[in-house]
């Protein structure tokens, strides 16, 4: 399960579980435990059954003929944990709804958004806020790049996430701080539990416990970085844009069924549609209706997995404000790798 030799070059590597087995006879690698192979890029072999991020991602291998990149995903309650293995690639992606915690295990990465650039050396983790980013990953010598990416719900991070995004949208840990090391090790311990289970998703009480542990530790690390009242002075325009977006997202994530158009959101915020559109493009790099579409998608996912939730897909759509069921089903399958009915049936049989 563990590679003690790799721990010499990176302390995190010794805690990382196996998630994908090697491919045999030219086939695709097989997932282990509760992880599912969601995407694979390689010479004459491609599998794209599910996206890790709510927006589209464009991945380019550094070696188009001999290189490969694979992603395996597991859902743990409101968390989504992805394992990434690559011989080296560039990727441009958008994640407009959830922050992402990256725990590199082998290799290096460089990532930049509109405001900041990060180049990993030996940092145990990096938290990247919502928006669009470009990332390059490189393997160590002859080894592959490996990392775990934990997609987090934004609400439990509270004002910390908004403050972090106001300061550029990226925060990273320090290998010399025990709290930062503990957060990285917690993430890898969660990956270990998922890899040891044969179920598609771990039980709800365990998922809730893990979510509490990870979020509390993440908040503790953010408090160390941000301070109790740390906030960089912002320009008036940027400050107003953040205020508008936060108020709009409170409506989008809490009451998506009450929104019919951008006008409804703008009326709730108290600004014109044009002002709201400009604020979202400046802060999120996307229009508010795109953020709403993704919020509804994840609202539906939670409801379909909830054993006490609605009993039909139509009822789920009504609850989440989704009008076009056919379009929803196609997008849902693109993102989660299965039809909404299949998710509902899996809930009934577990």
Coordinates of C-alpha atoms in Angstrom, one line a residue:
X1 CA 0.0 0.0 0.0
X2 CA 2.8 2.5 0.9
X3 CA 6.1 3.3 -0.8
X4 CA 8.7 3.9 2.0
X5 CA 11.5 4.6 -0.5
X6 CA 9.6 7.5 -2.0
X7 CA 9.2 9.0 1.4
X8 CA 12.9 10.0 1.3
X9 CA 12.2 12.6 -1.5
X10 CA 8.8 13.7 -0.2
X11 CA 7.5 13.0 3.3
X12 CA 3.9 12.9 2.0
X13 CA 4.7 10.1 -0.4
X14 CA 5.1 7.6 2.4
X15 CA 1.4 8.2 3.5
X16 CA -0.1 7.9 0.0
X17 CA -2.2 4.8 -0.8
X18 CA -2.4 3.0 -4.1
X19 CA -5.4 4.1 -6.1
X20 CA -4.9 2.8 -9.6
X21 CA -3.2 -0.4 -10.6
X22 CA -1.0 -0.6 -13.7
X23 CA -2.6 -1.2 -17.0
X24 CA -2.3 -4.7 -18.4
X25 CA -2.1 -5.8 -22.1
X26 CA -2.6 -2.2 -23.3
X27 CA -5.8 -1.7 -21.3
X28 CA -6.7 1.1 -19.0
X29 CA -5.6 1.1 -15.3
X30 CA -8.0 -0.4 -12.8
X31 CA -9.2 1.5 -9.8
X32 CA -8.8 0.3 -6.3
X33 CA -11.5 0.3 -3.5
X34 CA -14.0 3.2 -3.7
X35 CA -12.2 5.1 -6.3
X36 CA -13.5 5.1 -9.9
X37 CA -11.4 5.8 -13.0
X38 CA -13.0 9.0 -14.4
X39 CA -10.6 10.1 -17.1
X40 CA -7.5 8.8 -18.9
X41 CA -5.4 10.5 -21.5
X42 CA -2.8 8.5 -23.5
X43 CA -1.7 7.4 -26.9
X44 CA -4.7 5.9 -28.7
X45 CA -6.5 5.3 -25.3
X46 CA -8.9 7.9 -23.9
X47 CA -11.6 7.6 -21.3
X48 CA -13.6 10.6 -20.2
X49 CA -16.6 9.4 -18.0
X50 CA -16.6 12.2 -15.4
X51 CA -15.2 15.6 -14.8
X52 CA -13.6 16.4 -11.4
X53 CA -14.4 20.1 -11.8
X54 CA -17.7 21.7 -12.5
X55 CA -16.3 23.6 -15.5
X56 CA -14.6 22.1 -18.5
X57 CA -10.9 21.3 -18.5
X58 CA -8.5 21.2 -21.4
X59 CA -5.5 18.9 -20.7
X60 CA -2.4 18.6 -23.0
X61 CA 0.2 15.9 -22.4
X62 CA 3.8 17.0 -22.6
X63 CA 4.5 13.8 -24.5
X64 CA 1.6 13.2 -26.8
X65 CA 2.8 9.8 -28.0
X66 CA 4.3 8.2 -24.9
X67 CA 2.8 10.2 -22.1
X68 CA -0.3 9.5 -20.0
X69 CA -2.5 11.1 -17.4
X70 CA -5.2 9.4 -15.3
X71 CA -7.7 10.6 -12.7
X72 CA -9.8 8.5 -10.3
X73 CA -12.5 10.0 -8.1
X74 CA -14.5 9.1 -5.0
X75 CA -17.4 10.9 -3.5
X76 CA -17.3 11.2 0.3
X77 CA -20.5 12.9 1.4
X78 CA -20.2 16.6 0.3
X79 CA -16.5 16.1 -0.4
X80 CA -15.0 14.8 -3.7
X81 CA -11.6 13.3 -3.7
X82 CA -9.6 12.8 -6.9
X83 CA -6.3 11.1 -7.4
X84 CA -4.1 12.4 -10.3
X85 CA -1.3 10.5 -11.9
X86 CA 0.6 12.0 -14.9
X87 CA 3.9 11.8 -16.9
X88 CA 3.5 15.6 -17.2
X89 CA 0.8 17.9 -18.6
X90 CA -0.7 21.3 -18.9
X91 CA -4.3 21.9 -18.0
X92 CA -6.6 24.9 -18.1
X93 CA -9.7 24.5 -15.9
X94 CA -12.6 26.4 -14.3
X95 CA -14.0 25.6 -10.9
X96 CA -16.6 28.2 -10.1
X97 CA -18.3 26.6 -7.1
X98 CA -15.9 24.9 -4.8
X99 CA -12.3 25.5 -3.6
X100 CA -9.8 22.7 -4.1
X101 CA -7.2 21.4 -1.7
X102 CA -4.2 19.8 -3.5
X103 CA -1.8 17.5 -1.7
X104 CA 1.1 16.7 -4.0
X105 CA 2.8 13.4 -3.4
X106 CA 5.4 13.1 -6.2
X107 CA 6.6 15.7 -8.7
X108 CA 6.1 19.4 -8.9
X109 CA 3.4 21.8 -10.1
X110 CA 3.0 25.4 -11.0
X111 CA -0.4 27.0 -11.0
X112 CA -1.6 30.6 -11.7
X113 CA -4.9 32.4 -11.8
X114 CA -5.7 36.0 -12.7
X115 CA -3.9 37.3 -9.6
X116 CA -1.3 34.9 -8.4
X117 CA 1.3 32.3 -9.4
X118 CA 2.4 29.4 -7.3
X119 CA 5.3 27.0 -7.8
X120 CA 5.5 24.1 -5.5
X121 CA 8.8 23.1 -3.9
X122 CA 8.1 21.1 -0.7
X123 CA 4.8 22.6 0.5
X124 CA 2.5 19.9 1.9
X125 CA -0.7 21.4 0.4
X126 CA -2.1 24.3 -1.6
X127 CA -5.7 25.6 -1.4
X128 CA -7.0 27.2 -4.6
X129 CA -10.1 29.4 -4.6
X130 CA -12.9 29.4 -7.1
X131 CA -12.3 30.7 -10.7
X132 CA -10.2 29.7 -13.7
X133 CA -6.6 28.6 -13.4
X134 CA -3.7 27.2 -15.5
X135 CA -1.6 24.4 -14.1
X136 CA 1.6 22.6 -15.2
X137 CA 2.6 19.3 -13.5
X138 CA 6.0 17.7 -13.9
X139 CA 7.2 14.3 -12.7
X140 CA 10.3 13.7 -10.5
X141 CA 13.1 12.1 -12.6
X142 CA 11.7 8.9 -14.1
X143 CA 8.7 8.8 -11.7
X144 CA 5.2 10.1 -12.4
X145 CA 3.6 13.2 -10.9
X146 CA 1.0 12.1 -8.3
X147 CA -1.4 14.2 -6.2
X148 CA -4.7 14.1 -4.4
X149 CA -7.3 16.9 -5.0
X150 CA -10.0 17.4 -2.4
X151 CA -13.0 19.4 -3.7
X152 CA -14.6 21.2 -0.7
X153 CA -18.0 22.8 -0.1
X154 CA -17.5 26.5 0.2
X155 CA -20.0 27.3 3.0
X156 CA -18.2 25.6 5.9
X157 CA -15.1 27.7 5.3
X158 CA -17.3 30.8 5.8
X159 CA -15.6 34.2 5.5
X160 CA -12.2 32.7 5.4
X161 CA -12.7 31.6 1.7
X162 CA -13.8 35.1 0.7
X163 CA -10.8 36.7 2.5
X164 CA -8.4 34.2 0.9
X165 CA -9.9 34.9 -2.6
X166 CA -9.6 38.6 -1.9
X167 CA -5.9 38.1 -1.3
X168 CA -5.3 36.4 -4.6
X169 CA -7.1 33.1 -4.4
X170 CA -4.2 30.8 -3.3
X171 CA -2.9 29.7 0.1
X172 CA -0.3 27.0 0.8
X173 CA 1.0 25.2 3.8
X174 CA 4.5 25.1 5.4
X175 CA 6.3 21.8 5.9
X176 CA 7.7 23.1 9.2
X177 CA 4.2 23.7 10.7
X178 CA 2.6 20.7 12.4
X179 CA -0.9 21.9 11.6
X180 CA -0.2 22.1 7.9
X181 CA 1.4 18.6 7.9
X182 CA -1.6 17.3 9.8
X183 CA -4.0 18.6 7.1
X184 CA -2.1 16.9 4.3
X185 CA -1.9 13.6 6.3
X186 CA -5.6 13.8 7.0
X187 CA -6.3 14.0 3.3
X188 CA -4.1 11.0 2.6
X189 CA -5.6 9.0 5.4
X190 CA -9.0 9.7 3.9
X191 CA -7.7 8.4 0.6
X192 CA -6.4 5.3 2.3
X193 CA -9.8 4.6 3.8
X194 CA -11.5 5.0 0.4
X195 CA -9.0 2.7 -1.3
X196 CA -9.6 0.0 1.3
X197 CA -13.3 0.0 0.9
X198 CA -15.1 -1.9 -1.8
X199 CA -18.1 0.3 -1.8
X200 CA -18.6 3.1 -4.3
X201 CA -19.1 5.6 -1.4
X202 CA -18.3 5.2 2.2
X203 CA -21.1 5.3 4.7
X204 CA -22.8 8.6 5.6
X205 CA -21.7 8.7 9.2
X206 CA -18.1 8.2 8.2
X207 CA -18.4 10.7 5.4
X208 CA -19.8 13.3 7.9
X209 CA -17.0 12.6 10.4
X210 CA -14.3 13.0 7.7
X211 CA -15.9 16.2 6.5
X212 CA -15.9 17.6 10.0
X213 CA -12.2 16.7 10.6
X214 CA -10.9 18.0 7.3
X215 CA -12.9 21.3 7.4
X216 CA -11.9 22.0 11.0
X217 CA -8.3 21.5 10.2
X218 CA -8.5 23.5 7.0
X219 CA -10.1 26.4 9.0
X220 CA -7.4 26.2 11.6
X221 CA -4.7 26.4 8.9
X222 CA -6.5 29.4 7.3
X223 CA -6.7 31.2 10.6
X224 CA -3.0 30.9 11.0
X225 CA -2.4 32.4 7.5
X226 CA -5.2 35.0 7.5
X227 CA -5.2 36.0 11.2
X228 CA -8.3 36.8 13.2
X229 CA -8.9 40.1 11.3
X230 CA -6.5 39.8 8.4
X231 CA -7.8 41.4 5.3
X232 CA -5.8 43.2 2.6
X233 CA -7.1 46.7 1.8
X234 CA -9.1 46.4 -1.5
X235 CA -9.8 49.0 -4.1
X236 CA -13.4 50.3 -3.9
X237 CA -14.4 48.6 -7.2
X238 CA -13.0 45.2 -6.2
X239 CA -14.5 45.4 -2.8
X240 CA -18.0 46.2 -4.2
X241 CA -17.7 43.3 -6.8
X242 CA -16.9 40.9 -4.0
X243 CA -19.8 42.1 -1.9
X244 CA -22.2 41.7 -4.9
X245 CA -21.0 38.2 -5.7
X246 CA -21.2 37.0 -2.1
X247 CA -24.7 38.2 -1.7
X248 CA -25.7 36.7 -5.0
X249 CA -24.1 33.3 -4.2
X250 CA -25.9 33.2 -0.9
X251 CA -29.2 33.1 -2.9
X252 CA -27.8 30.8 -5.6
X253 CA -26.6 28.1 -3.2
X254 CA -29.4 28.4 -0.6
X255 CA -32.5 28.9 -2.8
X256 CA -31.7 27.9 -6.4
X257 CA -35.3 27.0 -7.0
X258 CA -36.4 30.6 -6.5
X259 CA -34.3 32.0 -9.4
X260 CA -35.7 32.2 -12.9
X261 CA -33.3 34.7 -14.5
X262 CA -30.3 37.0 -13.9
X263 CA -32.9 39.7 -13.1
X264 CA -34.0 37.8 -10.0
X265 CA -30.5 37.6 -8.7
X266 CA -29.8 41.2 -9.5
X267 CA -33.0 42.3 -7.7
X268 CA -31.9 40.3 -4.7
X269 CA -28.5 41.9 -4.7
X270 CA -29.9 45.4 -5.4
X271 CA -27.9 46.2 -8.5
X272 CA -28.5 46.2 -12.3
X273 CA -28.1 43.1 -14.3
X274 CA -25.2 44.7 -16.1
X275 CA -23.4 45.5 -12.8
X276 CA -24.0 41.9 -11.6
X277 CA -22.7 40.4 -14.8
X278 CA -19.5 42.5 -14.6
X279 CA -19.0 41.7 -10.9
X280 CA -19.2 37.9 -11.6
X281 CA -16.9 38.1 -14.6
X282 CA -14.3 40.0 -12.5
X283 CA -14.5 37.8 -9.4
X284 CA -15.4 34.4 -10.8
X285 CA -14.5 34.7 -14.5
X286 CA -18.0 33.4 -15.5
X287 CA -21.5 34.8 -15.7
X288 CA -23.9 34.3 -12.7
X289 CA -26.2 31.9 -14.6
X290 CA -23.2 29.5 -15.2
X291 CA -22.5 29.5 -11.5
X292 CA -26.2 28.9 -10.8
X293 CA -26.3 26.0 -13.3
X294 CA -23.4 24.3 -11.4
X295 CA -25.0 25.0 -8.0
X296 CA -28.2 23.3 -9.2
X297 CA -26.2 20.4 -10.5
X298 CA -24.6 19.7 -7.1
X299 CA -27.9 20.4 -5.3
X300 CA -29.4 17.6 -7.4
X301 CA -26.5 15.3 -6.7
X302 CA -26.9 15.8 -3.0
X303 CA -30.6 15.2 -3.2
X304 CA -30.3 12.1 -5.3
X305 CA -27.8 10.6 -2.8
X306 CA -29.8 11.6 0.2
X307 CA -31.7 8.5 1.5
X308 CA -34.3 10.8 3.0
X309 CA -34.5 13.0 -0.1
X310 CA -37.1 13.1 -2.9
X311 CA -38.0 9.7 -4.4
X312 CA -38.1 10.7 -8.1
X313 CA -35.8 12.6 -10.4
X314 CA -38.6 14.9 -11.3
X315 CA -39.1 15.9 -7.6
X316 CA -35.3 16.5 -7.3
X317 CA -35.4 18.8 -10.4
X318 CA -38.4 20.7 -8.8
X319 CA -36.5 21.0 -5.5
X320 CA -33.4 22.4 -7.2
X321 CA -35.2 24.7 -9.7
X322 CA -34.3 22.6 -12.8
X323 CA -36.8 23.1 -15.6
X324 CA -35.1 21.3 -18.6
X325 CA -34.9 17.7 -17.5
X326 CA -33.3 16.3 -20.7
X327 CA -30.6 18.9 -20.7
X328 CA -30.0 18.3 -17.0
X329 CA -29.7 14.6 -17.5
X330 CA -27.1 15.0 -20.2
X331 CA -25.0 17.5 -18.1
X332 CA -25.3 15.3 -15.0
X333 CA -24.0 12.3 -16.8
X334 CA -21.1 14.3 -18.3
X335 CA -20.1 15.5 -14.9
X336 CA -20.8 12.4 -12.7
X337 CA -20.5 9.6 -15.2
X338 CA -24.0 8.2 -14.7
X339 CA -27.6 9.1 -15.3
X340 CA -29.6 10.7 -12.4
X341 CA -31.8 7.6 -12.3
X342 CA -28.8 5.4 -11.7
X343 CA -27.7 7.6 -8.8
X344 CA -31.2 7.4 -7.3
X345 CA -31.3 3.6 -7.7
X346 CA -27.9 3.2 -6.1
X347 CA -29.2 5.1 -3.1
X348 CA -32.2 2.8 -2.8
X349 CA -30.0 -0.3 -2.9
X350 CA -27.5 0.8 -0.3

